[in-house]
């Protein structure tokens, strides 16, 4: 007998081994945990009419009692508590039994429903579910506007933008806001400064990097951000560049490594 554990936020089906012809008995398989690893979990189930009782045992949970267990034909549901860093989290399982297969959906009770929009969401929210971390509630309208504006452009939204955003009843306004901010000059300014501060290619009287080279490197970084160029291409150009540092921006990254005089400063 086997059970499959389906984690909703991951939309991931995991096939697992187990044992018994109906809900009663010992079901042993694996569940996803941190880092994409699988950890064995065993459900010892007893059935009395439509009531299901028993225990769940894994390295993560220890042995915990099952509660609110029910079975109705081929449909089964039960819950158990997990003590996560001093916080009690309820795992809720629902599923079906078909012959030697049990398919379960695991959710975290009370967690805000999160629908992944892209592969980044899949990775982040999937890791949260695997690590048994409940997601925070959605940010409010003005809160998300302020967060996105600061994160993407380094600036707070204008009064006019706040009024426009709050008044809009467009259900896709958050997605459109992200696209608008990324397409703005403020986004390019903010992230050019971010990368420039990390590369620290600057100029001073006794430095090998001259003012023309510093300016060329700044323009190179700004172009990288503005055109959303590949990191792989930019890194290759930086470490494999050659030529006159007063004519080619990327060369100044290598010149910076042999800088003399004052400590390197941000651009």
Short mmCIF file of N, CA and C in Angstrom, two decimals, residues 67-252:
data_model
loop_
_atom_site.label_atom_id
_atom_site.label_comp_id
_atom_site.label_asym_id
_atom_site.label_seq_id
_atom_site.Cartn_x
_atom_site.Cartn_y
_atom_site.Cartn_z
N UNK A 67 -5.98 14.26 15.19
CA UNK A 67 -7.26 14.76 15.68
C UNK A 67 -8.20 15.03 14.51
N UNK A 68 -9.48 15.13 14.84
CA UNK A 68 -10.51 15.47 13.86
C UNK A 68 -10.46 14.58 12.63
N UNK A 69 -10.12 13.32 12.84
CA UNK A 69 -10.02 12.39 11.72
C UNK A 69 -11.38 11.84 11.32
N UNK A 70 -11.64 11.85 10.02
CA UNK A 70 -12.90 11.28 9.50
C UNK A 70 -12.61 10.50 8.23
N UNK A 71 -13.47 9.52 7.97
CA UNK A 71 -13.41 8.80 6.71
C UNK A 71 -14.83 8.63 6.21
N UNK A 72 -15.02 8.87 4.92
CA UNK A 72 -16.35 8.75 4.30
C UNK A 72 -16.15 8.09 2.95
N UNK A 73 -16.37 6.78 2.90
CA UNK A 73 -16.09 6.05 1.67
C UNK A 73 -14.61 6.07 1.39
N UNK A 74 -14.24 6.64 0.27
CA UNK A 74 -12.81 6.69 -0.10
C UNK A 74 -12.15 7.99 0.33
N UNK A 75 -12.91 8.89 0.98
CA UNK A 75 -12.38 10.21 1.37
C UNK A 75 -11.92 10.19 2.82
N UNK A 76 -10.72 10.72 3.07
CA UNK A 76 -10.18 10.74 4.43
C UNK A 76 -9.65 12.13 4.74
N UNK A 77 -9.76 12.51 6.01
CA UNK A 77 -9.25 13.81 6.46
C UNK A 77 -8.83 13.70 7.92
N UNK A 78 -7.75 14.35 8.28
CA UNK A 78 -7.31 14.40 9.67
C UNK A 78 -6.32 15.53 9.84
N UNK A 79 -6.00 15.83 11.11
CA UNK A 79 -5.07 16.92 11.42
C UNK A 79 -4.10 16.46 12.51
N UNK A 80 -3.02 17.19 12.63
CA UNK A 80 -2.16 17.02 13.81
C UNK A 80 -1.40 18.32 14.05
N UNK A 81 -1.00 18.54 15.31
CA UNK A 81 -0.27 19.74 15.68
C UNK A 81 1.23 19.49 15.59
N UNK A 82 1.97 20.54 15.28
CA UNK A 82 3.43 20.49 15.28
C UNK A 82 3.92 21.68 16.10
N UNK A 83 4.86 21.43 17.01
CA UNK A 83 5.48 22.51 17.76
C UNK A 83 6.68 23.01 16.97
N UNK A 84 6.55 24.20 16.39
CA UNK A 84 7.60 24.75 15.54
C UNK A 84 8.23 25.95 16.24
N UNK A 85 9.39 25.74 16.83
CA UNK A 85 10.10 26.80 17.55
C UNK A 85 9.21 27.47 18.60
N UNK A 86 8.46 26.64 19.33
CA UNK A 86 7.60 27.15 20.37
C UNK A 86 6.23 27.58 19.90
N UNK A 87 5.99 27.52 18.59
CA UNK A 87 4.68 27.89 18.04
C UNK A 87 3.97 26.64 17.55
N UNK A 88 2.70 26.50 17.92
CA UNK A 88 1.93 25.36 17.46
C UNK A 88 1.33 25.63 16.10
N UNK A 89 1.61 24.73 15.16
CA UNK A 89 1.09 24.84 13.79
C UNK A 89 0.24 23.60 13.53
N UNK A 90 -0.91 23.79 12.91
CA UNK A 90 -1.78 22.67 12.58
C UNK A 90 -1.57 22.25 11.14
N UNK A 91 -1.22 20.98 10.96
CA UNK A 91 -1.16 20.39 9.63
C UNK A 91 -2.49 19.71 9.36
N UNK A 92 -3.10 20.04 8.25
CA UNK A 92 -4.36 19.42 7.87
C UNK A 92 -4.16 18.59 6.61
N UNK A 93 -4.65 17.36 6.65
CA UNK A 93 -4.52 16.45 5.51
C UNK A 93 -5.91 16.07 5.02
N UNK A 94 -6.09 16.11 3.73
CA UNK A 94 -7.30 15.59 3.12
C UNK A 94 -6.89 14.75 1.92
N UNK A 95 -7.68 13.75 1.60
CA UNK A 95 -7.31 12.92 0.46
C UNK A 95 -8.26 11.79 0.22
N UNK A 96 -7.81 10.87 -0.60
CA UNK A 96 -8.63 9.73 -0.98
C UNK A 96 -7.81 8.45 -0.92
N UNK A 97 -8.53 7.33 -0.75
CA UNK A 97 -7.93 6.01 -0.75
C UNK A 97 -8.49 5.25 -1.93
N UNK A 98 -7.62 4.66 -2.71
CA UNK A 98 -8.03 3.85 -3.86
C UNK A 98 -7.16 2.62 -3.91
N UNK A 99 -7.73 1.50 -3.46
CA UNK A 99 -6.94 0.28 -3.43
C UNK A 99 -5.76 0.42 -2.50
N UNK A 100 -4.57 0.28 -3.05
CA UNK A 100 -3.36 0.38 -2.25
C UNK A 100 -2.74 1.77 -2.28
N UNK A 101 -3.48 2.74 -2.76
CA UNK A 101 -2.97 4.11 -2.84
C UNK A 101 -3.76 5.04 -1.94
N UNK A 102 -3.05 5.91 -1.25
CA UNK A 102 -3.67 7.02 -0.53
C UNK A 102 -3.03 8.30 -1.05
N UNK A 103 -3.83 9.24 -1.50
CA UNK A 103 -3.34 10.53 -1.97
C UNK A 103 -3.77 11.60 -0.98
N UNK A 104 -2.80 12.31 -0.41
CA UNK A 104 -3.08 13.31 0.62
C UNK A 104 -2.64 14.70 0.16
N UNK A 105 -3.43 15.67 0.51
CA UNK A 105 -3.06 17.07 0.34
C UNK A 105 -2.77 17.64 1.72
N UNK A 106 -1.58 18.20 1.90
CA UNK A 106 -1.20 18.79 3.19
C UNK A 106 -1.27 20.30 3.09
N UNK A 107 -1.96 20.93 4.02
CA UNK A 107 -1.99 22.38 4.10
C UNK A 107 -1.68 22.80 5.52
N UNK A 108 -1.31 24.05 5.69
CA UNK A 108 -1.08 24.62 7.01
C UNK A 108 -2.32 25.41 7.37
N UNK A 109 -3.04 24.97 8.37
CA UNK A 109 -4.32 25.57 8.70
C UNK A 109 -4.14 27.00 9.14
N UNK A 110 -4.98 27.87 8.59
CA UNK A 110 -4.93 29.27 8.96
C UNK A 110 -3.94 30.08 8.14
N UNK A 111 -3.11 29.40 7.32
CA UNK A 111 -2.14 30.13 6.51
C UNK A 111 -2.86 30.85 5.38
N UNK A 112 -2.37 32.04 5.05
CA UNK A 112 -2.96 32.78 3.93
C UNK A 112 -2.73 32.01 2.64
N UNK A 113 -3.76 31.91 1.83
CA UNK A 113 -3.64 31.19 0.56
C UNK A 113 -2.72 31.97 -0.37
N UNK A 114 -1.70 31.32 -0.89
CA UNK A 114 -0.75 31.96 -1.78
C UNK A 114 -0.75 31.19 -3.08
N UNK A 115 -1.01 31.90 -4.18
CA UNK A 115 -0.99 31.28 -5.50
C UNK A 115 0.29 31.70 -6.20
N UNK A 116 1.23 30.76 -6.43
CA UNK A 116 2.49 31.13 -7.10
C UNK A 116 2.23 31.68 -8.49
N UNK A 117 2.90 32.80 -8.82
CA UNK A 117 2.76 33.42 -10.13
C UNK A 117 3.90 33.08 -11.07
N UNK A 118 5.02 32.61 -10.52
CA UNK A 118 6.20 32.37 -11.35
C UNK A 118 7.13 31.41 -10.62
N UNK A 119 8.27 31.10 -11.25
CA UNK A 119 9.16 30.10 -10.67
C UNK A 119 9.81 30.59 -9.38
N UNK A 120 9.91 31.92 -9.21
CA UNK A 120 10.47 32.44 -7.95
C UNK A 120 9.49 32.18 -6.81
N UNK A 121 8.19 32.44 -7.07
CA UNK A 121 7.17 32.12 -6.08
C UNK A 121 7.16 30.64 -5.75
N UNK A 122 7.30 29.82 -6.77
CA UNK A 122 7.32 28.36 -6.56
C UNK A 122 8.44 28.00 -5.60
N UNK A 123 9.62 28.60 -5.79
CA UNK A 123 10.77 28.28 -4.94
C UNK A 123 10.55 28.78 -3.51
N UNK A 124 10.13 30.04 -3.37
CA UNK A 124 10.01 30.63 -2.03
C UNK A 124 8.87 30.00 -1.24
N UNK A 125 7.66 30.00 -1.83
CA UNK A 125 6.51 29.48 -1.11
C UNK A 125 6.60 27.97 -0.95
N UNK A 126 7.23 27.30 -1.93
CA UNK A 126 7.43 25.87 -1.80
C UNK A 126 8.33 25.53 -0.63
N UNK A 127 9.42 26.31 -0.46
CA UNK A 127 10.33 26.09 0.67
C UNK A 127 9.62 26.38 1.99
N UNK A 128 8.74 27.38 2.01
CA UNK A 128 8.01 27.71 3.24
C UNK A 128 7.10 26.57 3.66
N UNK A 129 6.41 25.98 2.68
CA UNK A 129 5.52 24.86 3.01
C UNK A 129 6.34 23.67 3.45
N UNK A 130 7.44 23.38 2.73
CA UNK A 130 8.28 22.25 3.10
C UNK A 130 8.88 22.43 4.48
N UNK A 131 9.16 23.70 4.86
CA UNK A 131 9.72 24.00 6.18
C UNK A 131 8.64 24.26 7.22
N UNK A 132 7.37 24.12 6.80
CA UNK A 132 6.25 24.30 7.72
C UNK A 132 6.15 25.71 8.26
N UNK A 133 6.40 26.69 7.39
CA UNK A 133 6.33 28.10 7.77
C UNK A 133 5.08 28.71 7.14
N UNK A 134 4.22 29.27 7.97
CA UNK A 134 3.00 29.88 7.49
C UNK A 134 3.30 31.24 6.87
N UNK A 135 2.66 31.55 5.74
CA UNK A 135 2.88 32.83 5.09
C UNK A 135 2.16 33.94 5.83
N UNK A 136 2.69 35.14 5.76
CA UNK A 136 2.07 36.30 6.38
C UNK A 136 0.85 36.72 5.56
N UNK A 137 -0.07 37.46 6.17
CA UNK A 137 -1.22 37.96 5.41
C UNK A 137 -0.78 38.90 4.30
N UNK A 138 -1.61 39.07 3.29
CA UNK A 138 -1.31 40.02 2.22
C UNK A 138 -1.13 41.42 2.79
N UNK A 139 -0.16 42.15 2.23
CA UNK A 139 0.03 43.54 2.62
C UNK A 139 -1.14 44.37 2.12
N UNK A 140 -1.48 45.41 2.86
CA UNK A 140 -2.56 46.29 2.46
C UNK A 140 -2.21 47.11 1.23
N UNK A 141 -3.19 47.82 0.69
CA UNK A 141 -3.00 48.55 -0.56
C UNK A 141 -1.90 49.60 -0.45
N UNK A 142 -1.96 50.45 0.57
CA UNK A 142 -0.94 51.50 0.71
C UNK A 142 0.40 50.91 1.14
N UNK A 143 0.34 49.84 1.93
CA UNK A 143 1.58 49.22 2.41
C UNK A 143 2.35 48.60 1.24
N UNK A 144 1.66 47.89 0.35
CA UNK A 144 2.36 47.25 -0.77
C UNK A 144 2.90 48.30 -1.73
N UNK A 145 2.17 49.40 -1.89
CA UNK A 145 2.65 50.49 -2.76
C UNK A 145 3.95 51.07 -2.21
N UNK A 146 3.99 51.31 -0.90
CA UNK A 146 5.21 51.87 -0.29
C UNK A 146 6.36 50.87 -0.38
N UNK A 147 6.11 49.60 -0.08
CA UNK A 147 7.17 48.59 -0.12
C UNK A 147 7.77 48.45 -1.51
N UNK A 148 6.88 48.31 -2.51
CA UNK A 148 7.36 48.12 -3.87
C UNK A 148 8.12 49.34 -4.37
N UNK A 149 7.63 50.53 -4.04
CA UNK A 149 8.29 51.76 -4.48
C UNK A 149 9.69 51.87 -3.89
N UNK A 150 9.81 51.58 -2.59
CA UNK A 150 11.11 51.66 -1.93
C UNK A 150 12.05 50.58 -2.42
N UNK A 151 11.55 49.35 -2.55
CA UNK A 151 12.40 48.24 -2.97
C UNK A 151 12.91 48.42 -4.40
N UNK A 152 12.05 48.89 -5.29
CA UNK A 152 12.41 48.95 -6.70
C UNK A 152 13.05 50.27 -7.12
N UNK A 153 12.63 51.38 -6.51
CA UNK A 153 13.16 52.67 -6.94
C UNK A 153 13.91 53.43 -5.85
N UNK A 154 13.83 52.95 -4.60
CA UNK A 154 14.49 53.65 -3.51
C UNK A 154 13.76 54.92 -3.09
N UNK A 155 12.55 55.10 -3.58
CA UNK A 155 11.79 56.32 -3.29
C UNK A 155 10.39 55.96 -2.79
N UNK A 156 9.85 56.83 -1.94
CA UNK A 156 8.46 56.62 -1.52
C UNK A 156 7.53 57.14 -2.62
N UNK A 157 6.32 56.61 -2.71
CA UNK A 157 5.40 57.06 -3.77
C UNK A 157 4.92 58.49 -3.52
N UNK A 158 4.56 59.17 -4.59
CA UNK A 158 4.02 60.52 -4.46
C UNK A 158 2.58 60.46 -3.95
N UNK A 159 2.11 61.60 -3.46
CA UNK A 159 0.72 61.69 -3.01
C UNK A 159 -0.23 61.32 -4.14
N UNK A 160 0.08 61.83 -5.35
CA UNK A 160 -0.78 61.57 -6.51
C UNK A 160 -0.83 60.07 -6.82
N UNK A 161 0.32 59.41 -6.71
CA UNK A 161 0.37 57.98 -7.00
C UNK A 161 -0.42 57.20 -5.96
N UNK A 162 -0.32 57.59 -4.71
CA UNK A 162 -1.07 56.91 -3.65
C UNK A 162 -2.57 57.03 -3.90
N UNK A 163 -3.03 58.24 -4.22
CA UNK A 163 -4.45 58.45 -4.46
C UNK A 163 -4.93 57.64 -5.66
N UNK A 164 -4.13 57.62 -6.72
CA UNK A 164 -4.49 56.87 -7.93
C UNK A 164 -4.56 55.37 -7.64
N UNK A 165 -3.58 54.86 -6.91
CA UNK A 165 -3.50 53.43 -6.64
C UNK A 165 -4.64 52.98 -5.73
N UNK A 166 -4.92 53.76 -4.70
CA UNK A 166 -5.99 53.42 -3.76
C UNK A 166 -7.35 53.45 -4.46
N UNK A 167 -7.54 54.40 -5.35
CA UNK A 167 -8.83 54.56 -6.01
C UNK A 167 -9.09 53.49 -7.07
N UNK A 168 -8.03 52.88 -7.59
CA UNK A 168 -8.19 51.91 -8.68
C UNK A 168 -8.84 50.63 -8.17
N UNK A 169 -9.79 50.11 -8.96
CA UNK A 169 -10.42 48.83 -8.62
C UNK A 169 -9.96 47.72 -9.58
N UNK A 170 -8.86 47.99 -10.29
CA UNK A 170 -8.30 47.00 -11.21
C UNK A 170 -7.70 45.85 -10.39
N UNK A 171 -8.18 44.61 -10.56
CA UNK A 171 -7.65 43.49 -9.77
C UNK A 171 -6.18 43.17 -10.08
N UNK A 172 -5.67 43.68 -11.20
CA UNK A 172 -4.27 43.41 -11.57
C UNK A 172 -3.37 44.62 -11.29
N UNK A 173 -3.86 45.56 -10.48
CA UNK A 173 -3.10 46.80 -10.30
C UNK A 173 -1.73 46.58 -9.64
N UNK A 174 -1.60 45.56 -8.80
CA UNK A 174 -0.29 45.32 -8.17
C UNK A 174 0.72 44.83 -9.20
N UNK A 175 0.31 43.92 -10.07
CA UNK A 175 1.21 43.45 -11.12
C UNK A 175 1.59 44.59 -12.05
N UNK A 176 0.62 45.42 -12.40
CA UNK A 176 0.89 46.55 -13.30
C UNK A 176 1.82 47.56 -12.63
N UNK A 177 1.68 47.73 -11.31
CA UNK A 177 2.56 48.65 -10.59
C UNK A 177 4.01 48.17 -10.67
N UNK A 178 4.22 46.88 -10.50
CA UNK A 178 5.58 46.33 -10.58
C UNK A 178 6.17 46.60 -11.96
N UNK A 179 5.40 46.33 -13.01
CA UNK A 179 5.88 46.57 -14.38
C UNK A 179 6.20 48.06 -14.59
N UNK A 180 5.33 48.92 -14.06
CA UNK A 180 5.53 50.36 -14.21
C UNK A 180 6.81 50.83 -13.51
N UNK A 181 7.03 50.33 -12.30
CA UNK A 181 8.22 50.75 -11.54
C UNK A 181 9.51 50.24 -12.19
N UNK A 182 9.49 49.00 -12.67
CA UNK A 182 10.68 48.43 -13.30
C UNK A 182 11.02 49.17 -14.60
N UNK A 183 10.01 49.70 -15.26
CA UNK A 183 10.23 50.42 -16.52
C UNK A 183 10.61 51.88 -16.31
N UNK A 184 10.69 52.33 -15.06
CA UNK A 184 10.93 53.75 -14.78
C UNK A 184 12.42 54.08 -14.72
N UNK A 185 12.73 55.36 -14.94
CA UNK A 185 14.11 55.83 -14.79
C UNK A 185 14.56 55.71 -13.34
N UNK A 186 13.62 55.87 -12.41
CA UNK A 186 13.97 55.76 -10.99
C UNK A 186 14.49 54.37 -10.66
N UNK A 187 13.93 53.34 -11.31
CA UNK A 187 14.42 51.98 -11.10
C UNK A 187 15.87 51.86 -11.58
N UNK A 188 16.14 52.41 -12.77
CA UNK A 188 17.51 52.36 -13.32
C UNK A 188 18.47 53.12 -12.41
N UNK A 189 18.06 54.29 -11.93
CA UNK A 189 18.90 55.08 -11.02
C UNK A 189 19.24 54.27 -9.76
N UNK A 190 18.21 53.68 -9.16
CA UNK A 190 18.37 52.98 -7.89
C UNK A 190 19.29 51.77 -8.03
N UNK A 191 19.08 50.97 -9.06
CA UNK A 191 19.86 49.74 -9.18
C UNK A 191 21.23 49.96 -9.81
N UNK A 192 21.39 51.07 -10.54
CA UNK A 192 22.73 51.44 -10.98
C UNK A 192 23.57 51.80 -9.76
N UNK A 193 22.99 52.58 -8.85
CA UNK A 193 23.70 52.94 -7.61
C UNK A 193 24.00 51.70 -6.78
N UNK A 194 23.06 50.76 -6.74
CA UNK A 194 23.26 49.54 -5.96
C UNK A 194 24.48 48.77 -6.46
N UNK A 195 24.53 48.51 -7.77
CA UNK A 195 25.65 47.75 -8.31
C UNK A 195 26.95 48.55 -8.27
N UNK A 196 26.86 49.85 -8.52
CA UNK A 196 28.06 50.68 -8.48
C UNK A 196 28.69 50.68 -7.10
N UNK A 197 27.86 50.71 -6.06
CA UNK A 197 28.38 50.67 -4.69
C UNK A 197 29.07 49.36 -4.39
N UNK A 198 28.62 48.29 -5.00
CA UNK A 198 29.26 46.99 -4.77
C UNK A 198 30.56 46.85 -5.57
N UNK A 199 30.60 47.38 -6.79
CA UNK A 199 31.82 47.25 -7.61
C UNK A 199 32.90 48.22 -7.14
N UNK A 200 32.50 49.36 -6.58
CA UNK A 200 33.45 50.34 -6.01
C UNK A 200 34.54 50.74 -7.00
N UNK A 201 34.16 51.03 -8.22
CA UNK A 201 35.11 51.54 -9.21
C UNK A 201 35.04 53.07 -9.18
N UNK A 202 36.07 53.70 -8.64
CA UNK A 202 36.05 55.16 -8.47
C UNK A 202 37.40 55.74 -8.86
N UNK A 203 37.52 57.03 -8.75
CA UNK A 203 38.74 57.70 -9.18
C UNK A 203 39.16 58.74 -8.15
N UNK A 204 40.48 58.93 -8.05
CA UNK A 204 41.03 59.99 -7.22
C UNK A 204 42.40 60.36 -7.80
N UNK A 205 43.04 61.36 -7.23
CA UNK A 205 44.25 61.91 -7.84
C UNK A 205 45.34 60.86 -8.07
N UNK A 206 45.57 59.97 -7.08
CA UNK A 206 46.65 59.00 -7.18
C UNK A 206 46.19 57.63 -7.67
N UNK A 207 44.95 57.50 -8.08
CA UNK A 207 44.41 56.20 -8.47
C UNK A 207 44.70 55.88 -9.93
N UNK A 208 44.78 54.59 -10.22
CA UNK A 208 44.95 54.15 -11.60
C UNK A 208 43.68 54.35 -12.41
N UNK A 209 42.53 54.22 -11.74
CA UNK A 209 41.26 54.46 -12.44
C UNK A 209 41.08 55.97 -12.58
N UNK A 210 41.12 56.45 -13.82
CA UNK A 210 40.95 57.87 -14.04
C UNK A 210 39.48 58.26 -14.09
N UNK A 211 39.24 59.56 -14.10
CA UNK A 211 37.85 60.04 -14.16
C UNK A 211 37.15 59.56 -15.43
N UNK A 212 37.81 59.58 -16.60
CA UNK A 212 37.13 59.04 -17.80
C UNK A 212 36.77 57.56 -17.63
N UNK A 213 37.68 56.78 -17.04
CA UNK A 213 37.40 55.36 -16.82
C UNK A 213 36.26 55.14 -15.85
N UNK A 214 36.26 55.95 -14.78
CA UNK A 214 35.18 55.84 -13.80
C UNK A 214 33.83 56.13 -14.46
N UNK A 215 33.78 57.17 -15.27
CA UNK A 215 32.52 57.53 -15.93
C UNK A 215 32.08 56.47 -16.93
N UNK A 216 33.06 55.91 -17.66
CA UNK A 216 32.73 54.83 -18.60
C UNK A 216 32.17 53.62 -17.87
N UNK A 217 32.75 53.31 -16.71
CA UNK A 217 32.27 52.14 -15.96
C UNK A 217 30.86 52.40 -15.43
N UNK A 218 30.59 53.61 -14.97
CA UNK A 218 29.24 53.96 -14.51
C UNK A 218 28.24 53.79 -15.64
N UNK A 219 28.60 54.31 -16.83
CA UNK A 219 27.70 54.18 -17.99
C UNK A 219 27.48 52.71 -18.35
N UNK A 220 28.53 51.91 -18.21
CA UNK A 220 28.43 50.47 -18.51
C UNK A 220 27.43 49.80 -17.57
N UNK A 221 27.52 50.11 -16.28
CA UNK A 221 26.62 49.52 -15.29
C UNK A 221 25.19 50.01 -15.52
N UNK A 222 25.05 51.28 -15.85
CA UNK A 222 23.70 51.81 -16.09
C UNK A 222 23.06 51.13 -17.30
N UNK A 223 23.84 50.90 -18.33
CA UNK A 223 23.33 50.21 -19.51
C UNK A 223 22.93 48.77 -19.18
N UNK A 224 23.72 48.12 -18.33
CA UNK A 224 23.41 46.75 -17.88
C UNK A 224 22.04 46.70 -17.21
N UNK A 225 21.77 47.67 -16.34
CA UNK A 225 20.48 47.71 -15.64
C UNK A 225 19.35 48.09 -16.60
N UNK A 226 19.57 49.13 -17.38
CA UNK A 226 18.51 49.66 -18.24
C UNK A 226 18.07 48.64 -19.29
N UNK A 227 19.01 47.85 -19.80
CA UNK A 227 18.66 46.88 -20.86
C UNK A 227 18.43 45.48 -20.31
N UNK A 228 18.50 45.35 -18.96
CA UNK A 228 18.27 44.05 -18.33
C UNK A 228 19.16 42.99 -18.96
N UNK A 229 20.43 43.31 -19.05
CA UNK A 229 21.38 42.40 -19.69
C UNK A 229 21.64 41.17 -18.83
N UNK A 230 22.10 40.12 -19.43
CA UNK A 230 22.40 38.87 -18.74
C UNK A 230 23.55 39.06 -17.76
N UNK A 231 23.37 38.57 -16.54
CA UNK A 231 24.46 38.58 -15.56
C UNK A 231 25.67 37.82 -16.10
N UNK A 232 25.41 36.69 -16.74
CA UNK A 232 26.50 35.86 -17.25
C UNK A 232 27.34 36.64 -18.26
N UNK A 233 26.68 37.38 -19.16
CA UNK A 233 27.42 38.16 -20.16
C UNK A 233 28.22 39.27 -19.52
N UNK A 234 27.61 39.96 -18.56
CA UNK A 234 28.30 41.09 -17.91
C UNK A 234 29.50 40.60 -17.11
N UNK A 235 29.32 39.52 -16.36
CA UNK A 235 30.45 38.99 -15.57
C UNK A 235 31.58 38.55 -16.48
N UNK A 236 31.25 37.89 -17.59
CA UNK A 236 32.28 37.47 -18.54
C UNK A 236 33.05 38.67 -19.08
N UNK A 237 32.33 39.73 -19.41
CA UNK A 237 32.99 40.93 -19.93
C UNK A 237 33.87 41.58 -18.87
N UNK A 238 33.45 41.58 -17.63
CA UNK A 238 34.23 42.21 -16.57
C UNK A 238 35.54 41.49 -16.30
N UNK A 239 35.50 40.16 -16.26
CA UNK A 239 36.71 39.42 -15.89
C UNK A 239 37.60 39.09 -17.10
N UNK A 240 37.07 39.27 -18.30
CA UNK A 240 37.86 38.93 -19.49
C UNK A 240 38.15 40.15 -20.35
N UNK A 241 37.91 41.34 -19.81
CA UNK A 241 38.08 42.55 -20.61
C UNK A 241 39.56 42.88 -20.80
N UNK A 242 39.83 43.61 -21.86
CA UNK A 242 41.20 44.07 -22.13
C UNK A 242 41.11 45.34 -22.96
N UNK A 243 42.16 46.14 -22.91
CA UNK A 243 42.17 47.36 -23.70
C UNK A 243 42.44 48.58 -22.83
N UNK A 244 42.15 49.75 -23.37
CA UNK A 244 42.41 51.03 -22.72
C UNK A 244 41.27 51.33 -21.75
N UNK A 245 41.61 51.54 -20.46
CA UNK A 245 40.58 51.79 -19.44
C UNK A 245 39.89 53.14 -19.62
N UNK A 246 40.49 54.02 -20.43
CA UNK A 246 39.84 55.30 -20.70
C UNK A 246 38.97 55.24 -21.95
N UNK A 247 38.89 54.05 -22.54
CA UNK A 247 38.05 53.88 -23.72
C UNK A 247 36.99 52.80 -23.52
N UNK A 248 37.27 51.81 -22.65
CA UNK A 248 36.37 50.69 -22.43
C UNK A 248 35.99 50.60 -20.95
N UNK A 249 34.71 50.71 -20.65
CA UNK A 249 34.24 50.69 -19.27
C UNK A 249 34.62 49.45 -18.48
N UNK A 250 34.37 48.22 -18.99
CA UNK A 250 34.62 47.01 -18.19
C UNK A 250 36.07 46.85 -17.75
N UNK A 251 37.03 47.39 -18.51
CA UNK A 251 38.44 47.24 -18.14
C UNK A 251 38.71 47.84 -16.77
N UNK A 252 37.96 48.84 -16.39
CA UNK A 252 38.20 49.52 -15.11
C UNK A 252 37.90 48.65 -13.91
#
